Short mmCIF file of C-alpha atoms in Angstrom, two decimals:
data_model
loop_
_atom_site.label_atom_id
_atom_site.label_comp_id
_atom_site.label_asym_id
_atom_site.label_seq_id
_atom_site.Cartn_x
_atom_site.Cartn_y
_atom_site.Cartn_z
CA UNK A 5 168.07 -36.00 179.42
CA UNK A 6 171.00 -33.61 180.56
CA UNK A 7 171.99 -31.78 177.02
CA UNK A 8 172.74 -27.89 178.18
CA UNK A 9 174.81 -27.45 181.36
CA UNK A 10 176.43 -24.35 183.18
CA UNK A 11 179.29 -23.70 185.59
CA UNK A 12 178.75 -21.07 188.20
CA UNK A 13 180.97 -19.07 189.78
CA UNK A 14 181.44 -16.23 192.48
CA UNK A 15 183.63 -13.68 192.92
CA UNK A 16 186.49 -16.32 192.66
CA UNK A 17 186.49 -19.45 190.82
CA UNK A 18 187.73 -22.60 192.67
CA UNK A 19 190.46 -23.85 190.32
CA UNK A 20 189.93 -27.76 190.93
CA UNK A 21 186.51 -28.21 191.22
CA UNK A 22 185.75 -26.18 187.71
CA UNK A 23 188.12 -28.18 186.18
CA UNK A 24 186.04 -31.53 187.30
CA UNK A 25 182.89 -30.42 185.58
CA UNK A 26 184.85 -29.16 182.46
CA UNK A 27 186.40 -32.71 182.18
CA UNK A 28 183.09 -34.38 182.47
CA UNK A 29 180.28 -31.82 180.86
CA UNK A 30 182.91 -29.75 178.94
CA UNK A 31 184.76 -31.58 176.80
CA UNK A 32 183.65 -33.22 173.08
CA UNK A 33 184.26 -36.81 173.48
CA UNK A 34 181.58 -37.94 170.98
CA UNK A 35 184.28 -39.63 169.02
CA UNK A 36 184.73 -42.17 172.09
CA UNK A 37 180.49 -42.45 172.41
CA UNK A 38 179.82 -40.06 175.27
CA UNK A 39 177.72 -37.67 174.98
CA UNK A 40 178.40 -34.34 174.24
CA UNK A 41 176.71 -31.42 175.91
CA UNK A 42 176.74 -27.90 175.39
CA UNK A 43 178.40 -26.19 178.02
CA UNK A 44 179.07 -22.69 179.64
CA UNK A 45 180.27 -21.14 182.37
CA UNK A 46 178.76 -18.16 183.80
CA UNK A 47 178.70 -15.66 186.61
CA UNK A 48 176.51 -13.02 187.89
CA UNK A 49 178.63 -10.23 186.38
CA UNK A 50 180.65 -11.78 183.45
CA UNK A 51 184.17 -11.04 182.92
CA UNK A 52 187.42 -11.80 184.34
CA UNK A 53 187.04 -13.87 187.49
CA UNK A 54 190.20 -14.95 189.49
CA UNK A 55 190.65 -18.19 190.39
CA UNK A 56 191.57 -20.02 193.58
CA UNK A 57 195.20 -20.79 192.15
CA UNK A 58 196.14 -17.02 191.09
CA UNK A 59 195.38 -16.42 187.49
CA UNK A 60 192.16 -15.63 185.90
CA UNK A 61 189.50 -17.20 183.82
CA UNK A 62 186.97 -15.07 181.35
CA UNK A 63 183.16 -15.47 182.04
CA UNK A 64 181.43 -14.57 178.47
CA UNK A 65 177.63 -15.47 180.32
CA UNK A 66 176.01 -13.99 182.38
CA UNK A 67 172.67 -15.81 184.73
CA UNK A 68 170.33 -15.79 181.34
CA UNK A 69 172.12 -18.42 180.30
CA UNK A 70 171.30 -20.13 183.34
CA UNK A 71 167.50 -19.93 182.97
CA UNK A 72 167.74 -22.55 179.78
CA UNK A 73 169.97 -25.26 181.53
CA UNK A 74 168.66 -28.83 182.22
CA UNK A 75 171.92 -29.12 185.00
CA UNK A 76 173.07 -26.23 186.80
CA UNK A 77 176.60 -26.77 188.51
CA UNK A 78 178.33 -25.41 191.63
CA UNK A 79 182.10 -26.01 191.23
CA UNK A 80 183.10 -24.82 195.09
CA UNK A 81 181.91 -21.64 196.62
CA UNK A 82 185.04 -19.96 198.33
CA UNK A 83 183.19 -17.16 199.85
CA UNK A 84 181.22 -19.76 202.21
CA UNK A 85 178.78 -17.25 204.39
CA UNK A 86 179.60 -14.16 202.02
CA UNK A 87 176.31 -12.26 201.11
CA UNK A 88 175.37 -13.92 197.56
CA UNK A 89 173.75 -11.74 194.97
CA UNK A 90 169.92 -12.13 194.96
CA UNK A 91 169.58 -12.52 191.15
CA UNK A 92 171.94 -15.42 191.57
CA UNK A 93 169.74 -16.77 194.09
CA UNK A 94 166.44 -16.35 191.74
CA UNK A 95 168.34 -17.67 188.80
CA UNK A 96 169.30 -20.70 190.99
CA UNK A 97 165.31 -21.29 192.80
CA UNK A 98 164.17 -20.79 189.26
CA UNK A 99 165.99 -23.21 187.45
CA UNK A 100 164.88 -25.92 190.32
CA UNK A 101 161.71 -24.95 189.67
CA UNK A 102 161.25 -25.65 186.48
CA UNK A 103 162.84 -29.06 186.73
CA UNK A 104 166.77 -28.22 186.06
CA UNK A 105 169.42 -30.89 188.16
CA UNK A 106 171.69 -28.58 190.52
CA UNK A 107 174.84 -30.20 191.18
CA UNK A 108 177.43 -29.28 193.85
CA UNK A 109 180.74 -29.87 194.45
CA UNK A 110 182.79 -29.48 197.58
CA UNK A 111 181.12 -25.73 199.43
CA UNK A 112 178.98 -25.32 196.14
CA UNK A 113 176.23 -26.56 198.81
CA UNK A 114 176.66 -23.64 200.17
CA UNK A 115 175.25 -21.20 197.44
CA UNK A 116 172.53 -24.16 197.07
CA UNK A 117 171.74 -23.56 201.10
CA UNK A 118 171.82 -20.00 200.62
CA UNK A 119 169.23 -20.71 197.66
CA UNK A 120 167.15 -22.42 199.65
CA UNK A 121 166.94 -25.53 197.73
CA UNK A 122 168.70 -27.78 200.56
CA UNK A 123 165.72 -26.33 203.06
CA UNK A 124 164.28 -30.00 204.86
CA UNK A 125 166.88 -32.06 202.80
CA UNK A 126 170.14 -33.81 202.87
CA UNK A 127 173.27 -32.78 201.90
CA UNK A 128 176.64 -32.75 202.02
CA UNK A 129 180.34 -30.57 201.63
CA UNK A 130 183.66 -31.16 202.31
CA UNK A 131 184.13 -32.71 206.19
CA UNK A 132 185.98 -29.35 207.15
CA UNK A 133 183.30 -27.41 206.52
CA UNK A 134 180.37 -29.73 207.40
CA UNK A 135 179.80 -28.29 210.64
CA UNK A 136 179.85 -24.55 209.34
CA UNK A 137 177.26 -25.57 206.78
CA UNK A 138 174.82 -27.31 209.81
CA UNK A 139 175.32 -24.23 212.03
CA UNK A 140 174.43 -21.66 208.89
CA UNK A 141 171.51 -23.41 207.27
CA UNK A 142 170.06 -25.81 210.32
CA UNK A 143 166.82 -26.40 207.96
CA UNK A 144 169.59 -28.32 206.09
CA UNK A 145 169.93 -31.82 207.15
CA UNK A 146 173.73 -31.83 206.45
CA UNK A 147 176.08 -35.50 205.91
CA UNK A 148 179.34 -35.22 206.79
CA UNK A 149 180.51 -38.94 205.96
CA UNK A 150 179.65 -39.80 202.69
CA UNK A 151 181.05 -38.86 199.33
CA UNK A 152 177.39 -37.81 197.54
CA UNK A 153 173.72 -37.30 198.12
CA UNK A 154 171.07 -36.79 196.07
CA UNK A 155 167.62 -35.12 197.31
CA UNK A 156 164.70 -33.27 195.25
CA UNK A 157 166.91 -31.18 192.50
CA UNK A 158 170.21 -31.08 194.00
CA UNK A 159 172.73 -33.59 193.77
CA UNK A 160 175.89 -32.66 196.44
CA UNK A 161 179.03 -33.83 196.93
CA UNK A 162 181.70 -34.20 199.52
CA UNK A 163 185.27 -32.32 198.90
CA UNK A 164 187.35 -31.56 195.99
CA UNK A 165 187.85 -35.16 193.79
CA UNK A 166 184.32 -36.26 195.17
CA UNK A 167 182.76 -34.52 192.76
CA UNK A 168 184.24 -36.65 190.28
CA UNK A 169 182.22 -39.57 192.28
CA UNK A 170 178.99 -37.66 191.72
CA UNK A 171 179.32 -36.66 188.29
CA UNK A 172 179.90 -40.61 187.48
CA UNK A 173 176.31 -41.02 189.58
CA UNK A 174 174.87 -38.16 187.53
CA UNK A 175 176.22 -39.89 184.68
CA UNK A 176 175.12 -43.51 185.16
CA UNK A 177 171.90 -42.38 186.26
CA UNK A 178 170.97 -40.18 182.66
CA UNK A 179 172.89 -42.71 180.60
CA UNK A 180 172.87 -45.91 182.19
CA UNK A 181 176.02 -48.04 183.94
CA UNK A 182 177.90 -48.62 180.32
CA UNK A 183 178.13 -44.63 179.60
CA UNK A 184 179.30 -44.06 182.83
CA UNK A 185 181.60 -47.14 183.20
CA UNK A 186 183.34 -45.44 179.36
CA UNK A 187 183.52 -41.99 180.99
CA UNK A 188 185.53 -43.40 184.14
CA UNK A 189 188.10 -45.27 182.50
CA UNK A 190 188.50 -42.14 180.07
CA UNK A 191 188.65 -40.09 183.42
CA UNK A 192 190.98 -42.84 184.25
CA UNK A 193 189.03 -42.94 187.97
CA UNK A 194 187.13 -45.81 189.55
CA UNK A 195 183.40 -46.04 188.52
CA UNK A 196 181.91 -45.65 191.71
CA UNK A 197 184.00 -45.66 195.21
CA UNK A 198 183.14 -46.87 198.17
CA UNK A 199 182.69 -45.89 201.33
CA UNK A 200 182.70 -42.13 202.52
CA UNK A 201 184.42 -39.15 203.86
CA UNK A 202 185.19 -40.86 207.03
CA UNK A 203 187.68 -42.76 205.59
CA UNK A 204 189.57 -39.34 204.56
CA UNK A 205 189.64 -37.70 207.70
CA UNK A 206 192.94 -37.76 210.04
CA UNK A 207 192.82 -41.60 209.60
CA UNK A 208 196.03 -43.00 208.22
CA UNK A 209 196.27 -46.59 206.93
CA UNK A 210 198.16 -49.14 208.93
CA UNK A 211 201.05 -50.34 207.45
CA UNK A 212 200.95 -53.79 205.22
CA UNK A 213 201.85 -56.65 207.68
CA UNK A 214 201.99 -58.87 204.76
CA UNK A 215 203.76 -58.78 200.86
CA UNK A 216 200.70 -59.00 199.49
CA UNK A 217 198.94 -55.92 199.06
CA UNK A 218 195.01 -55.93 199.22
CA UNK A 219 194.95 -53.59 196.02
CA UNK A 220 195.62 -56.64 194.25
CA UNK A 221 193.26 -59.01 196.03
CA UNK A 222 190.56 -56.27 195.07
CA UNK A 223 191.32 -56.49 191.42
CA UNK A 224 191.28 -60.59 191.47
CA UNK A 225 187.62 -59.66 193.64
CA UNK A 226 186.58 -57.49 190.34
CA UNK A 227 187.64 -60.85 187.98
CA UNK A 228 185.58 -63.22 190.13
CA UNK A 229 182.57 -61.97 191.25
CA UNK A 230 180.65 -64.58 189.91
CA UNK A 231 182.54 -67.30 192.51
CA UNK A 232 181.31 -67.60 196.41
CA UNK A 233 183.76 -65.18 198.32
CA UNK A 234 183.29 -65.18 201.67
CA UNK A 235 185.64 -63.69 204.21
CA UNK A 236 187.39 -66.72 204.88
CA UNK A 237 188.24 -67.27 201.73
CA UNK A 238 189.38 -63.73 200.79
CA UNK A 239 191.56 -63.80 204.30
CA UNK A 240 193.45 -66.83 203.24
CA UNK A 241 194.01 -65.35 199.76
CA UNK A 242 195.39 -62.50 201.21
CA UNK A 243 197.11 -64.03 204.21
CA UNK A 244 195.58 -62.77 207.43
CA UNK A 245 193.41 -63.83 209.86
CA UNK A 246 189.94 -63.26 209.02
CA UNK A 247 189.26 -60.16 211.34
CA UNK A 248 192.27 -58.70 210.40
CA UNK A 249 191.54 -59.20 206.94
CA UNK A 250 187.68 -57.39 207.62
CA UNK A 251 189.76 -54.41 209.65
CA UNK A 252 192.00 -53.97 206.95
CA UNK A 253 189.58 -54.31 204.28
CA UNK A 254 187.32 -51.22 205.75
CA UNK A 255 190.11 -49.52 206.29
CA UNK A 256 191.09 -49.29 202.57
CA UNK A 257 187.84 -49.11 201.06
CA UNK A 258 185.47 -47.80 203.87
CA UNK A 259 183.07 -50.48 203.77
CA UNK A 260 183.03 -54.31 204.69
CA UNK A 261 183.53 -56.89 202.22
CA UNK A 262 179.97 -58.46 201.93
CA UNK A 263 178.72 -54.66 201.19
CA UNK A 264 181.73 -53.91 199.03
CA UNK A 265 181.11 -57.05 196.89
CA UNK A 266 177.34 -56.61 196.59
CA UNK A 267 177.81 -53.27 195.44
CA UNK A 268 180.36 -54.21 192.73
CA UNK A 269 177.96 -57.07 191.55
CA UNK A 270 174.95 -54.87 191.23
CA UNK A 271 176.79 -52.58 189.08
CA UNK A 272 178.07 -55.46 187.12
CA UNK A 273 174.51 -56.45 186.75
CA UNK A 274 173.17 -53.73 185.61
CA UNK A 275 176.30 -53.32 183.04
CA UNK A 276 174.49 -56.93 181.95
CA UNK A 277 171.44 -55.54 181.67
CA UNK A 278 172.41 -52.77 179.63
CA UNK A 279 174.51 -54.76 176.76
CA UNK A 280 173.35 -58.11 176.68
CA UNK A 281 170.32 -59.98 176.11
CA UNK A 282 171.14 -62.40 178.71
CA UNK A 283 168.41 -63.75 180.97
CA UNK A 284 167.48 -62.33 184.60
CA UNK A 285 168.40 -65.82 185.46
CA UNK A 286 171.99 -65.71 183.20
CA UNK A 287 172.88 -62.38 184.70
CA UNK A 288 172.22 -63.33 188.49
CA UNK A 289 174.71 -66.16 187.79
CA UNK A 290 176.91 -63.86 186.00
CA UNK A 291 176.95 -60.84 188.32
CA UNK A 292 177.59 -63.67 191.42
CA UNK A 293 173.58 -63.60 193.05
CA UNK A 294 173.45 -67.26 192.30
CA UNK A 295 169.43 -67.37 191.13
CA UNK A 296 167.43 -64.41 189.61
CA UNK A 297 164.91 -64.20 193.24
CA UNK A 298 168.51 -62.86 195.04
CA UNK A 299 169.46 -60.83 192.25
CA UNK A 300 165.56 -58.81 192.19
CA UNK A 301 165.90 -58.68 196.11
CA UNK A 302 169.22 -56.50 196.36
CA UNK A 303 167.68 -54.17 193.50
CA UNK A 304 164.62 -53.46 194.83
CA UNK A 305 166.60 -52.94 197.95
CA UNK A 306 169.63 -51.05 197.10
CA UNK A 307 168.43 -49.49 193.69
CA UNK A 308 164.11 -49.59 194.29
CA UNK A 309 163.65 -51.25 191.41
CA UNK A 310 163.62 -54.47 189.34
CA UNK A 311 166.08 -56.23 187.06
CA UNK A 312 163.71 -56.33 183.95
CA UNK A 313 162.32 -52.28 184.80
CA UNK A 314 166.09 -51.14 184.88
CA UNK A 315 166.68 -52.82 181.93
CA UNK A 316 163.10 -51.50 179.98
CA UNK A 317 164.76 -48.28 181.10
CA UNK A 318 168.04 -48.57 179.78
CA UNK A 319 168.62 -50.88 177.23
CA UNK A 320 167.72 -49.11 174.35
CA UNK A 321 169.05 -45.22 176.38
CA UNK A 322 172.00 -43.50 174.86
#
């Protein structure tokens, strides 16, 4: 379980990113249920830092206070390619070695690549700089379209407010669907997003050809997801023809609507799981998988493992 967790930064500390793993490790929100962790930010010479957005922030830790972390994090790396002190490096290798999470976000995979500990796995960074990261670490199997990956110790994310995505992973995966569910609508963020970094690069939405806006029809989506949707019926509810209504649909979310809904349902199954004593049967029918079989199918498939494991493994969690 993730109880001590530090914030690294260079030379210069990217203003944004720190910010997103202050809000979600930094911050005492015990009196909401969340779990509280005990937090620091450090640097390999402590002190003043400056900060992406002109003023300065003071590091009181130095990298001994990394060696004792169960998550290290990478808020953004600025200096990209810049030479990165070896003792940084060490601290980083050692706390992977000894079984410590490393999560980055934005060109934090970077440091991680520099590190070593992205050598033979996937990752990702923000789109711009995907193709830098390939070109500079090519042991790195780098991702340039999706929001997070996980691999071995390091969990990475895509640019800037997709870190938020994978600290709500991070989250759901230590605590279970409920904690992170709570943490989001404190954040006041979706739970989990769909899609990937495609659907954030150069590609503008069309324009609505119809009053009704598909934000809405995703909401009604969220309220029914026990009911047989098919595309059909979700085009005539939103008044298009039914490949218009699949273009438009992966346009907004970045994913189709069969894999959109599926997603949504596992997630509400697995909130069922958590906080009820409901049936494997009564939650298939719940979540919208009709019979328990379907419902142990797409987890073993999308999550590799079973309705009644997850919940052994949850239930009674934080």
């Amino acid at each position: 379980m993730i109880r001590d967790v530090v914030a690294v930064v260079g030379d210069v500390a990217a203003t944004f990113e720190l910010g997103i793993v202050c809000q979600v490790f930094g911050l005492d929100r015990a009196d909401d249920g969340l779990p509280v962790h005990d937090f620091a930010l450090c640097a390999a010479e402590p002190g003043m830092v400056p900060t992406t957005s002109g003023f300065a922030v003071r590091v009181e830790h130095g990298l001994d206070r990394v060696a004792r972390a169960d998550l290290v994090t990478v808020p953004a790396w600025p200096a990209l390619t810049a030479p990165v002190p070896e003792p940084l490096l060490d601290a980083l290798r050692a706390a992977a070695d000894r079984g410590a999470r490393v999560l980055t976000v934005c060109t934090g995979a970077f440091l991680a690549a520099a590190a070593g500990l992205l050598d033979g796995r996937r990752a990702t960074t923000h789109w711009q700089f995907a193709g830098l990261l390939a070109r500079t670490y090519p042991r790195v199997q780098v991702e340039p379209d999706i929001l997070y990956v996980s691999d071995g110790p390091v969990l990475s994310s895509a640019g800037a407010a997709a870190g938020i995505d994978a600290c709500l992973h991070l989250m759901r995966v230590e605590y279970g669907a409920a904690t992170a569910n709570a943490l989001a609508r404190r954040l006041v963020v979706p739970a989990h997003r769909s899609g990937g970094q495609a659907q954030y690069v150069e590609a503008p939405m069309p324009p609505p050809r119809t009053p009704y806006e598909l934000s809405e029809l995703l909401d009604w989506m969220l309220r029914h997801l026990d009911e047989p949707l098919t595309v059909d019926t979700l085009a005539a509810r939103a008044a298009m023809s039914p490949r218009t209504f699949a273009r438009r649909f992966k346009a907004l979310t970045g994913t189709a609507p069969h894999r959109w809904l599926l997603e949504h349902r596992l997630r509400l199954a697995e909130e069922l799981l958590e906080t009820t004593d409901l049936s494997v049967d009564a939650v298939a029918a719940r979540a919208g998988f009709g019979g328990a079989d379907t419902l142990r199918h797409h987890f073993a498939a999308r999550r590799g493992i079973t309705p009644a494991a997850y919940r052994r493994a949850f239930r009674h969690g934080p």
